[in-house]
Short mmCIF file of C-alpha atoms in Angstrom, two decimals:
data_model
loop_
_atom_site.label_atom_id
_atom_site.label_comp_id
_atom_site.label_asym_id
_atom_site.label_seq_id
_atom_site.Cartn_x
_atom_site.Cartn_y
_atom_site.Cartn_z
CA MET A 45 32.29 -31.81 3.18
CA VAL A 46 30.89 -34.53 0.93
CA ASP A 47 29.48 -33.34 -2.46
CA ARG A 48 28.93 -29.72 -1.79
CA SER A 49 32.04 -27.66 -1.36
CA ARG A 50 31.90 -26.62 2.26
CA ASN A 51 35.25 -24.97 1.65
CA LEU A 52 33.96 -22.02 -0.33
CA CYS A 53 32.27 -18.84 0.75
CA ALA A 54 28.51 -18.83 0.65
CA TYR A 55 27.97 -17.64 -2.86
CA LEU A 56 30.32 -20.23 -4.31
CA CYS A 57 28.66 -22.99 -2.27
CA ILE A 58 25.39 -22.06 -3.98
CA LEU A 59 26.81 -21.60 -7.47
CA SER A 60 29.18 -24.55 -7.69
CA ARG A 61 28.12 -27.16 -10.24
CA TYR A 62 29.72 -26.64 -13.69
CA ASP A 63 32.96 -26.60 -15.61
CA ILE A 64 34.15 -24.93 -18.85
CA PRO A 65 37.37 -25.23 -20.84
CA ILE A 66 39.70 -22.48 -19.64
CA ASN A 67 43.22 -22.40 -18.28
CA GLN A 68 42.28 -22.37 -14.63
CA PHE A 69 45.74 -21.76 -13.30
CA GLU A 70 46.77 -18.43 -14.73
CA TRP A 71 46.47 -17.23 -11.14
CA LEU A 72 49.75 -19.01 -10.34
CA HIS A 73 51.51 -16.14 -12.10
CA SER A 74 49.69 -13.48 -10.09
CA VAL A 75 48.49 -14.94 -6.84
CA LYS A 76 49.54 -12.04 -4.66
CA ILE A 77 46.64 -9.69 -4.46
CA GLY A 78 48.59 -6.47 -4.88
CA VAL A 79 50.29 -7.72 -8.08
CA SER A 80 47.32 -9.40 -9.73
CA VAL A 81 44.81 -6.65 -9.15
CA TYR A 82 47.24 -3.96 -10.27
CA LYS A 83 47.79 -5.81 -13.54
CA ILE A 84 44.02 -5.97 -13.97
CA ALA A 85 43.07 -2.53 -12.78
CA GLY A 86 46.03 -0.31 -13.47
CA CYS A 87 44.99 2.41 -10.98
CA PHE A 88 44.92 2.92 -7.21
CA PHE A 89 41.14 3.37 -7.18
CA CYS A 90 40.56 -0.06 -8.69
CA VAL A 91 43.32 -1.74 -6.64
CA ASP A 92 41.59 -0.56 -3.45
CA ASN A 93 38.27 -1.99 -4.69
CA PHE A 94 39.84 -5.31 -5.60
CA LYS A 95 41.56 -5.59 -2.22
CA ARG A 96 38.21 -5.17 -0.56
CA ILE A 97 36.66 -7.82 -2.82
CA TYR A 98 39.40 -10.32 -2.01
CA ALA A 99 39.25 -9.46 1.70
CA ARG A 100 35.49 -9.88 1.76
CA ALA A 101 35.70 -13.25 -0.04
CA LEU A 102 38.40 -14.50 2.34
CA LEU A 103 36.63 -13.39 5.52
CA ALA A 104 33.28 -14.75 4.33
CA SER A 105 34.94 -18.10 3.57
CA VAL A 106 36.44 -18.20 7.07
CA SER A 107 32.95 -17.66 8.46
CA ASP A 108 31.49 -20.35 6.22
CA GLY A 109 34.22 -22.86 7.05
CA ALA A 110 33.87 -22.35 10.78
CA GLY A 111 30.10 -22.71 10.88
CA THR A 112 28.41 -24.32 7.90
CA PRO A 113 30.09 -27.77 7.97
CA TYR A 114 29.08 -28.29 11.59
CA VAL A 115 25.43 -27.18 11.62
CA PRO A 116 23.90 -30.54 10.48
CA ILE A 117 26.32 -32.46 12.72
CA TYR A 118 25.38 -30.22 15.66
CA ALA A 119 21.68 -30.88 15.01
CA ALA A 120 22.31 -34.64 14.83
CA TYR A 121 24.24 -34.56 18.14
CA VAL A 122 21.41 -32.76 19.93
CA GLY A 123 18.89 -35.37 18.79
CA ALA A 124 17.44 -34.37 15.40
CA SER A 125 15.45 -37.12 13.69
CA SER A 126 16.06 -38.18 10.07
CA SER A 127 13.11 -36.08 8.94
CA GLN A 128 14.38 -33.07 10.88
CA LEU A 129 17.81 -33.46 9.32
CA GLY A 130 16.19 -33.54 5.89
CA LEU A 131 14.30 -30.37 6.71
CA LEU A 132 17.46 -28.71 8.00
CA HIS A 133 19.38 -29.52 4.79
CA SER A 134 16.47 -28.28 2.72
CA PHE A 135 16.41 -24.95 4.53
CA LEU A 136 20.17 -24.62 4.13
CA ASN A 137 19.40 -24.36 0.43
CA LEU A 138 15.79 -23.27 -0.07
CA GLY A 139 15.87 -19.93 1.76
CA THR A 140 19.19 -18.95 0.23
CA ASN A 141 18.29 -19.85 -3.34
CA VAL A 142 14.63 -18.80 -3.39
CA PHE A 143 15.26 -15.44 -1.82
CA GLN A 144 18.15 -14.84 -4.19
CA SER A 145 15.54 -14.42 -6.91
CA ILE A 146 14.10 -11.51 -4.90
CA TRP A 147 17.35 -9.98 -3.71
CA GLY A 148 18.97 -10.40 -7.13
CA TYR A 149 16.06 -8.63 -8.83
CA LEU A 150 16.15 -5.79 -6.29
CA SER A 151 19.91 -5.43 -6.73
CA ASP A 152 19.47 -5.00 -10.46
CA LYS A 153 16.39 -2.81 -10.05
CA LYS A 154 18.11 -0.46 -7.59
CA ASN A 155 21.32 -0.51 -9.63
CA THR A 156 23.35 -1.20 -6.48
CA ARG A 157 25.31 -4.03 -4.92
CA VAL A 158 27.24 -2.96 -1.79
CA PRO A 159 24.29 -2.25 0.60
CA PHE A 160 22.90 -5.73 -0.05
CA ILE A 161 26.31 -7.28 0.71
CA ILE A 162 26.73 -5.36 3.97
CA VAL A 163 23.23 -5.74 5.42
CA GLY A 164 22.91 -9.40 4.45
CA GLY A 165 26.34 -10.17 5.85
CA VAL A 166 25.72 -8.50 9.22
CA ILE A 167 22.35 -10.13 9.91
CA SER A 168 23.35 -13.63 8.75
CA SER A 169 26.53 -13.47 10.87
CA VAL A 170 24.73 -12.45 14.07
CA ILE A 171 22.38 -15.44 13.74
CA TRP A 172 25.37 -17.76 14.32
CA LEU A 173 25.35 -16.62 17.96
CA PHE A 174 21.71 -17.63 18.38
CA ILE A 175 22.46 -21.04 16.85
CA ALA A 176 25.27 -21.50 19.37
CA MET A 177 22.91 -20.74 22.29
CA THR A 178 20.25 -23.37 21.50
CA ASN A 179 20.23 -27.17 21.62
CA ASP A 180 16.72 -27.67 20.26
CA PRO A 181 16.74 -29.22 16.75
CA GLY A 182 13.54 -27.40 15.74
CA MET A 183 14.91 -24.01 16.79
CA ILE A 184 18.21 -24.71 14.99
CA THR A 185 16.25 -25.47 11.80
CA LEU A 186 14.25 -22.25 12.16
CA LEU A 187 17.38 -20.14 12.72
CA VAL A 188 19.07 -21.72 9.70
CA ALA A 189 16.04 -20.90 7.57
CA VAL A 190 16.08 -17.23 8.65
CA GLN A 191 19.85 -17.05 8.20
CA SER A 192 19.66 -18.41 4.68
CA VAL A 193 17.30 -15.58 3.71
CA PHE A 194 19.86 -12.95 4.62
CA THR A 195 22.80 -14.93 3.22
CA ALA A 196 20.86 -14.77 -0.03
CA MET A 197 20.84 -10.99 0.20
CA ALA A 198 24.59 -10.84 -0.22
CA ALA A 199 25.32 -13.70 -2.62
CA PRO A 200 24.00 -12.49 -6.01
CA ALA A 201 25.04 -8.93 -5.29
CA PHE A 202 28.65 -9.99 -4.63
CA VAL A 203 28.86 -12.10 -7.80
CA GLY A 204 27.28 -9.23 -9.72
CA LEU A 205 29.80 -6.79 -8.26
CA ILE A 206 32.69 -8.94 -9.49
CA GLY A 207 31.14 -8.99 -12.95
CA ASP A 208 30.69 -5.22 -12.92
CA LEU A 209 34.31 -4.49 -12.00
CA VAL A 210 36.39 -7.19 -13.66
CA PRO A 211 37.23 -6.82 -17.39
CA ALA A 212 36.25 -9.83 -19.52
CA SER A 213 39.88 -10.55 -20.33
CA SER A 214 40.78 -10.96 -16.68
CA ARG A 215 37.80 -12.87 -15.31
CA ALA A 216 39.51 -16.24 -15.52
CA ILE A 217 42.38 -15.00 -13.37
CA VAL A 218 40.18 -13.22 -10.86
CA SER A 219 37.56 -15.95 -10.45
CA THR A 220 40.19 -18.64 -10.02
CA SER A 221 42.25 -16.62 -7.52
CA ILE A 222 39.10 -15.81 -5.53
CA ASN A 223 38.38 -19.54 -5.47
CA LEU A 224 41.89 -20.18 -4.17
CA TRP A 225 41.62 -17.66 -1.36
CA THR A 226 38.20 -18.87 -0.32
CA GLN A 227 39.33 -22.48 -0.28
CA ALA A 228 42.33 -21.56 1.86
CA GLY A 229 40.30 -19.45 4.27
CA SER A 230 37.61 -22.06 4.71
CA MET A 231 40.07 -24.91 5.22
CA PHE A 232 41.98 -22.91 7.80
CA SER A 233 38.92 -22.09 9.88
CA THR A 234 37.48 -25.62 9.63
CA LEU A 235 40.78 -27.13 10.79
CA PHE A 236 41.18 -24.58 13.57
CA VAL A 237 37.74 -25.39 14.93
CA GLY A 238 38.54 -29.12 14.74
CA LEU A 239 41.84 -28.65 16.56
CA SER A 240 40.14 -26.62 19.28
CA SER A 241 38.09 -29.68 20.20
CA LEU A 242 41.31 -31.65 20.78
CA ILE A 243 42.44 -29.26 23.53
CA GLY A 244 39.15 -29.42 25.36
CA LEU A 245 37.33 -26.40 23.94
CA PRO A 246 33.66 -26.75 22.93
CA GLY A 247 34.10 -27.17 19.17
CA PHE A 248 30.63 -26.18 18.08
CA THR A 249 30.63 -23.00 20.18
CA VAL A 250 34.09 -22.00 19.03
CA GLY A 251 33.11 -22.53 15.40
CA PHE A 252 29.92 -20.50 15.62
CA ILE A 253 31.69 -17.60 17.39
CA ILE A 254 34.40 -17.53 14.74
CA ALA A 255 31.70 -17.60 12.06
CA THR A 256 30.04 -14.61 13.69
CA VAL A 257 33.18 -12.49 14.04
CA SER A 258 34.63 -13.19 10.58
CA GLY A 259 31.23 -12.73 8.94
CA LEU A 260 30.84 -9.32 10.53
CA LEU A 261 34.35 -8.34 9.42
CA ALA A 262 33.47 -9.47 5.88
CA ALA A 263 30.58 -7.00 5.90
CA ILE A 264 32.53 -4.20 7.59
CA VAL A 265 35.34 -4.33 5.01
CA MET A 266 32.84 -3.39 2.29
CA ILE A 267 31.82 -0.17 4.07
CA GLY A 268 33.02 2.74 2.01
CA PHE A 269 33.47 0.62 -1.12
CA ARG A 270 33.88 3.06 -3.98
CA SER A 271 31.74 1.58 -6.68
CA ALA A 272 31.47 3.45 -9.98
CA GLN A 273 27.98 3.95 -11.45
CA ARG A 274 27.23 1.24 -13.99
CA ARG A 275 26.83 2.48 -17.54
CA TYR A 276 24.12 0.38 -19.04
CA THR A 277 20.37 -0.11 -19.09
CA THR A 278 18.63 2.11 -16.56
CA PRO A 279 17.08 0.36 -13.56
CA GLY A 280 13.60 1.47 -14.62
CA ARG A 281 13.77 -0.73 -17.69
CA ILE A 282 14.45 -3.85 -15.63
CA ASN A 283 11.33 -5.64 -14.41
CA ILE A 284 10.35 -9.18 -13.60
CA VAL A 285 8.44 -9.64 -16.85
CA SER A 286 11.33 -8.50 -19.06
CA VAL A 287 13.85 -10.61 -17.12
CA THR A 288 11.63 -13.70 -17.35
CA LYS A 289 11.15 -13.24 -21.10
CA HIS A 290 14.87 -12.85 -21.58
CA ILE A 291 15.59 -16.04 -19.66
CA VAL A 292 13.03 -17.97 -21.71
CA ARG A 293 14.61 -16.67 -24.93
CA GLU A 294 17.96 -17.94 -23.74
CA GLY A 295 16.92 -21.54 -24.40
CA LEU A 296 20.33 -23.08 -23.74
CA PHE A 297 20.66 -21.29 -20.42
CA LEU A 298 17.19 -22.45 -19.40
CA ARG A 299 17.88 -26.08 -20.34
CA PHE A 300 21.18 -25.86 -18.52
CA CYS A 301 19.36 -24.82 -15.35
CA LEU A 302 16.70 -27.51 -15.67
CA VAL A 303 19.21 -30.35 -16.13
CA ASN A 304 21.16 -29.04 -13.16
CA ALA A 305 18.00 -29.01 -11.07
CA GLY A 306 17.31 -32.65 -11.97
CA PHE A 307 20.78 -33.64 -10.91
CA GLY A 308 20.49 -31.55 -7.74
CA PHE A 309 17.37 -33.46 -6.66
CA PHE A 310 19.10 -36.84 -6.72
CA MET A 311 22.32 -35.46 -5.28
CA SER A 312 20.56 -33.85 -2.30
CA ILE A 313 18.59 -37.01 -1.43
CA ALA A 314 21.81 -38.28 0.19
CA TRP A 315 22.65 -35.16 2.21
CA PRO A 316 20.65 -35.87 5.40
CA VAL A 317 21.81 -39.47 5.24
CA PHE A 318 25.45 -38.35 5.07
CA THR A 319 24.91 -36.54 8.38
CA VAL A 320 23.41 -39.66 9.98
CA THR A 321 26.31 -41.74 8.74
CA LEU A 322 28.99 -39.39 10.08
CA ALA A 323 27.44 -38.65 13.45
CA ARG A 324 25.71 -41.94 14.34
CA VAL A 325 26.89 -44.84 12.15
CA ALA A 326 30.58 -44.11 11.72
CA GLY A 327 30.70 -42.31 15.07
CA LEU A 328 33.44 -39.91 13.94
CA THR A 329 34.95 -37.49 16.39
CA PHE A 330 34.62 -33.72 15.94
CA PHE A 331 38.24 -33.56 14.78
CA GLU A 332 37.79 -36.40 12.26
CA ILE A 333 34.82 -34.61 10.73
CA SER A 334 36.92 -31.46 10.32
CA ILE A 335 39.68 -33.49 8.69
CA LEU A 336 37.25 -34.76 6.04
CA THR A 337 36.38 -31.20 5.11
CA VAL A 338 39.97 -29.94 5.11
CA ALA A 339 41.24 -32.92 3.08
CA SER A 340 38.50 -32.36 0.52
CA GLY A 341 39.45 -28.72 0.11
CA ALA A 342 43.19 -29.43 -0.11
CA ALA A 343 42.56 -32.10 -2.71
CA GLY A 344 40.53 -29.62 -4.67
CA ILE A 345 43.37 -27.10 -4.86
CA LEU A 346 45.84 -29.80 -5.87
CA GLY A 347 43.38 -31.19 -8.38
CA LEU A 348 42.99 -27.80 -10.05
CA TYR A 349 46.73 -27.54 -10.36
CA LEU A 350 47.24 -30.98 -11.84
CA LEU A 351 44.10 -31.36 -14.00
CA SER A 352 43.20 -27.88 -15.24
CA ASN A 353 45.04 -28.29 -18.56
CA ALA A 354 43.51 -31.71 -19.15
CA THR A 355 40.09 -30.19 -18.53
CA SER A 356 40.77 -27.56 -21.19
CA ARG A 357 41.77 -30.21 -23.68
CA ILE A 358 38.78 -32.54 -23.31
CA GLY A 359 36.24 -29.69 -23.19
CA ALA A 360 33.36 -28.72 -20.95
CA ALA A 361 30.92 -31.45 -22.04
CA LYS A 362 33.11 -34.40 -21.18
CA THR A 363 34.47 -32.71 -18.08
CA LEU A 364 31.04 -32.06 -16.63
CA MET A 365 29.80 -35.50 -17.56
CA ILE A 366 32.78 -37.14 -15.79
CA ASN A 367 32.57 -34.94 -12.70
CA ARG A 368 28.82 -35.28 -12.28
CA SER A 369 28.74 -39.00 -12.90
CA SER A 370 31.67 -39.69 -10.59
CA LEU A 371 29.74 -38.23 -7.67
CA ALA A 372 27.63 -41.40 -7.78
CA VAL A 373 30.55 -43.12 -6.02
CA LEU A 374 30.13 -40.97 -2.91
CA PRO A 375 26.84 -42.40 -1.49
CA ILE A 376 27.90 -45.96 -2.35
CA VAL A 377 31.08 -45.66 -0.29
CA TYR A 378 29.21 -44.02 2.59
CA GLY A 379 26.67 -46.85 2.52
CA LEU A 380 28.98 -49.82 2.19
CA THR A 381 32.15 -48.81 4.07
CA PRO A 382 31.32 -46.10 6.66
CA SER A 383 34.74 -45.99 8.30
CA PHE A 384 37.13 -43.04 8.48
CA PRO A 385 39.80 -44.21 5.99
CA PHE A 386 37.26 -44.93 3.24
CA LEU A 387 35.29 -41.76 3.96
CA LEU A 388 38.50 -39.77 3.81
CA GLY A 389 39.43 -41.25 0.43
CA VAL A 390 36.07 -40.61 -1.17
CA ASN A 391 35.93 -37.05 0.21
CA ILE A 392 39.29 -36.38 -1.39
CA LEU A 393 37.89 -37.56 -4.72
CA ALA A 394 34.79 -35.40 -4.28
CA GLY A 395 36.96 -32.44 -3.41
CA VAL A 396 38.78 -32.68 -6.73
CA ASN A 397 35.45 -32.88 -8.58
CA ALA A 398 34.05 -29.89 -6.73
CA ALA A 399 37.14 -27.75 -7.34
CA LEU A 400 37.14 -28.43 -11.07
CA ILE A 401 33.51 -27.33 -11.13
CA ASN A 402 33.45 -24.41 -8.69
CA THR A 403 35.70 -21.91 -10.43
CA ALA A 404 34.12 -22.48 -13.81
CA VAL A 405 30.51 -22.01 -12.74
CA LEU A 406 31.26 -18.55 -11.43
CA LEU A 407 32.98 -17.66 -14.67
CA PHE A 408 30.13 -19.19 -16.71
CA LEU A 409 27.47 -17.21 -14.91
CA ILE A 410 29.45 -14.00 -15.26
CA GLU A 411 30.23 -14.43 -18.95
CA LYS A 412 27.01 -16.05 -20.20
CA THR A 413 24.52 -13.67 -18.59
CA PRO A 414 23.67 -10.12 -19.75
CA MET A 415 25.42 -7.45 -17.69
CA GLU A 416 22.30 -5.42 -16.90
CA GLU A 417 20.41 -8.50 -15.68
CA ARG A 418 23.27 -10.61 -14.36
CA ALA A 419 22.12 -10.81 -10.72
CA SER A 420 18.61 -11.77 -11.85
CA PHE A 421 19.88 -14.56 -14.14
CA ILE A 422 22.07 -15.88 -11.33
CA ALA A 423 19.11 -15.74 -8.99
CA PHE A 424 16.98 -17.70 -11.44
CA TYR A 425 19.64 -20.39 -11.68
CA ASN A 426 19.79 -20.61 -7.91
CA LEU A 427 16.01 -20.60 -7.59
CA LEU A 428 15.75 -23.78 -9.64
CA ALA A 429 18.75 -25.32 -7.93
CA GLY A 430 17.52 -24.47 -4.45
CA SER A 431 14.05 -25.84 -5.15
CA SER A 432 15.56 -29.13 -6.31
CA TYR A 433 17.81 -29.32 -3.22
CA PHE A 434 14.82 -28.60 -0.97
CA ALA A 435 12.75 -31.36 -2.57
CA GLY A 436 15.66 -33.80 -2.58
CA SER A 437 16.66 -33.21 1.04
CA ILE A 438 13.08 -33.53 2.25
CA THR A 439 12.66 -36.70 0.18
CA GLY A 440 15.88 -38.22 1.53
CA GLY A 441 15.02 -37.47 5.15
CA VAL A 442 11.45 -38.72 4.92
CA MET A 443 12.47 -41.80 2.94
CA LEU A 444 15.07 -42.74 5.53
CA GLY A 445 12.61 -42.18 8.41
CA VAL A 446 9.98 -44.40 6.77
CA LEU A 447 12.48 -47.14 5.91
CA GLU A 448 14.00 -47.08 9.41
CA SER A 449 10.58 -47.82 10.89
CA ARG A 450 10.30 -50.99 8.79
CA MET A 451 13.82 -52.42 8.62
CA ARG A 452 17.31 -52.24 10.09
CA GLN A 453 18.92 -48.83 9.95
CA ASP A 454 21.92 -49.96 7.90
CA ILE A 455 19.67 -51.45 5.19
CA ALA A 456 17.45 -48.34 5.15
CA ILE A 457 20.50 -46.11 4.75
CA LEU A 458 21.89 -48.21 1.92
CA ILE A 459 18.59 -48.09 0.00
CA VAL A 460 18.49 -44.30 0.11
CA TYR A 461 22.10 -44.13 -0.97
CA ILE A 462 21.42 -46.40 -3.96
CA VAL A 463 18.52 -44.21 -5.10
CA SER A 464 20.77 -41.18 -4.91
CA ALA A 465 23.66 -42.88 -6.71
CA VAL A 466 21.56 -44.13 -9.63
CA GLY A 467 20.01 -40.68 -10.07
CA ARG A 468 23.39 -38.96 -9.91
CA LEU A 469 24.81 -41.26 -12.55
CA GLY A 470 21.87 -40.96 -14.91
CA MET A 471 21.44 -37.20 -14.66
CA GLY A 472 25.20 -36.70 -14.83
CA LEU A 473 25.44 -38.50 -18.16
CA ILE A 474 22.83 -36.33 -19.87
CA HIS A 475 24.80 -33.14 -19.24
CA ALA A 476 27.09 -33.89 -22.17
CA PRO A 477 24.61 -33.13 -25.00
CA ILE A 478 23.64 -29.83 -23.38
CA LEU A 479 27.21 -28.57 -23.04
CA SER A 480 28.19 -29.91 -26.43
CA GLN A 481 25.55 -27.61 -27.91
CA ARG A 482 26.99 -24.68 -26.06
CA GLU A 483 30.52 -25.48 -27.21
CA ALA A 484 29.39 -25.86 -30.81
CA LYS A 485 27.87 -22.40 -30.66
#
């Protein structure tokens, strides 16, 4: 929902922010898993591995779609304050991104991926049950913080595993098709949970149970994964000092991360306020909230189909500048016209932006990071992004709380939205010079 793609599995939710000029719809010629992976792999051993990767991505996205969009709304319904909502949104990002720096390093150091994916998936999935059993905002925030730590255990390892197995010539197809399957899985589960509320079932409980079961299945499907030993730098040569020096030497990658973090700060200022608007100002039903998420995801898939070639023609710099800057519209619409038709329209627009960005960022991080340190580079990217989201969410929640104590709630909300919108626009525009450098090289 809203800016962040709630329709992707966890690792794509964390990574989604960039776009690069590729033909994003080669997957239309090979969308069936058995056909596409056989073209890529050419052997039964690899086909079995790729089926497991696709199955894991799909199941994890079902878990994410059934649980993640509803956690902040659930907290708001049980009485969370503006500051508590800001803290909740910050923990949704901080734990995941900060601990990715640790888990990503350990994954590279131990020269292994699958155990991190399985253990992290099991623990983070079980926590959904505990969230379903509490109605205390403080406890919900604590559980989300713990859950994000173990979600972080799986995310960089899974992205790294894709990079290890997929040939460079096929990464565009694979990353785009994975995006397609995750979008579909997440939309289905989100809509199913929303529909369950229409027939009298407790929507939040149903969603959190589905998130638990599908998350556990996503981990189980990776048991017995036959991963070949990687044939590059030995784990003993990888250490924090060497990785840090390598990142610093990659000046463009570092600047790329810093600019993204600046944008992330202003973007995340609005996140706790979005929750307040949906749950308390607009007063949307559980089903209407699910429709916003599903419509955003569906628009993203359609947008990729219609606009992918145009994106390739105008290049990454202009594409990213347009997509980032256009997200300034989102808080303005939420602040001025908080009614379902307008919120639906702006979420559809945001869904197209997110979809054009999501597939490309995964491909960028796979192709522009060194193979032997890929998980660590991805973790560094997420460390900066998560820190900015933490600071932005806390700032937004506290700012709204302070303003609400001094003026009408609608005015306070609008002021926070304006701050976020101005920052989004300004930081979005300065992405162009950074990506232009990369394209020139």
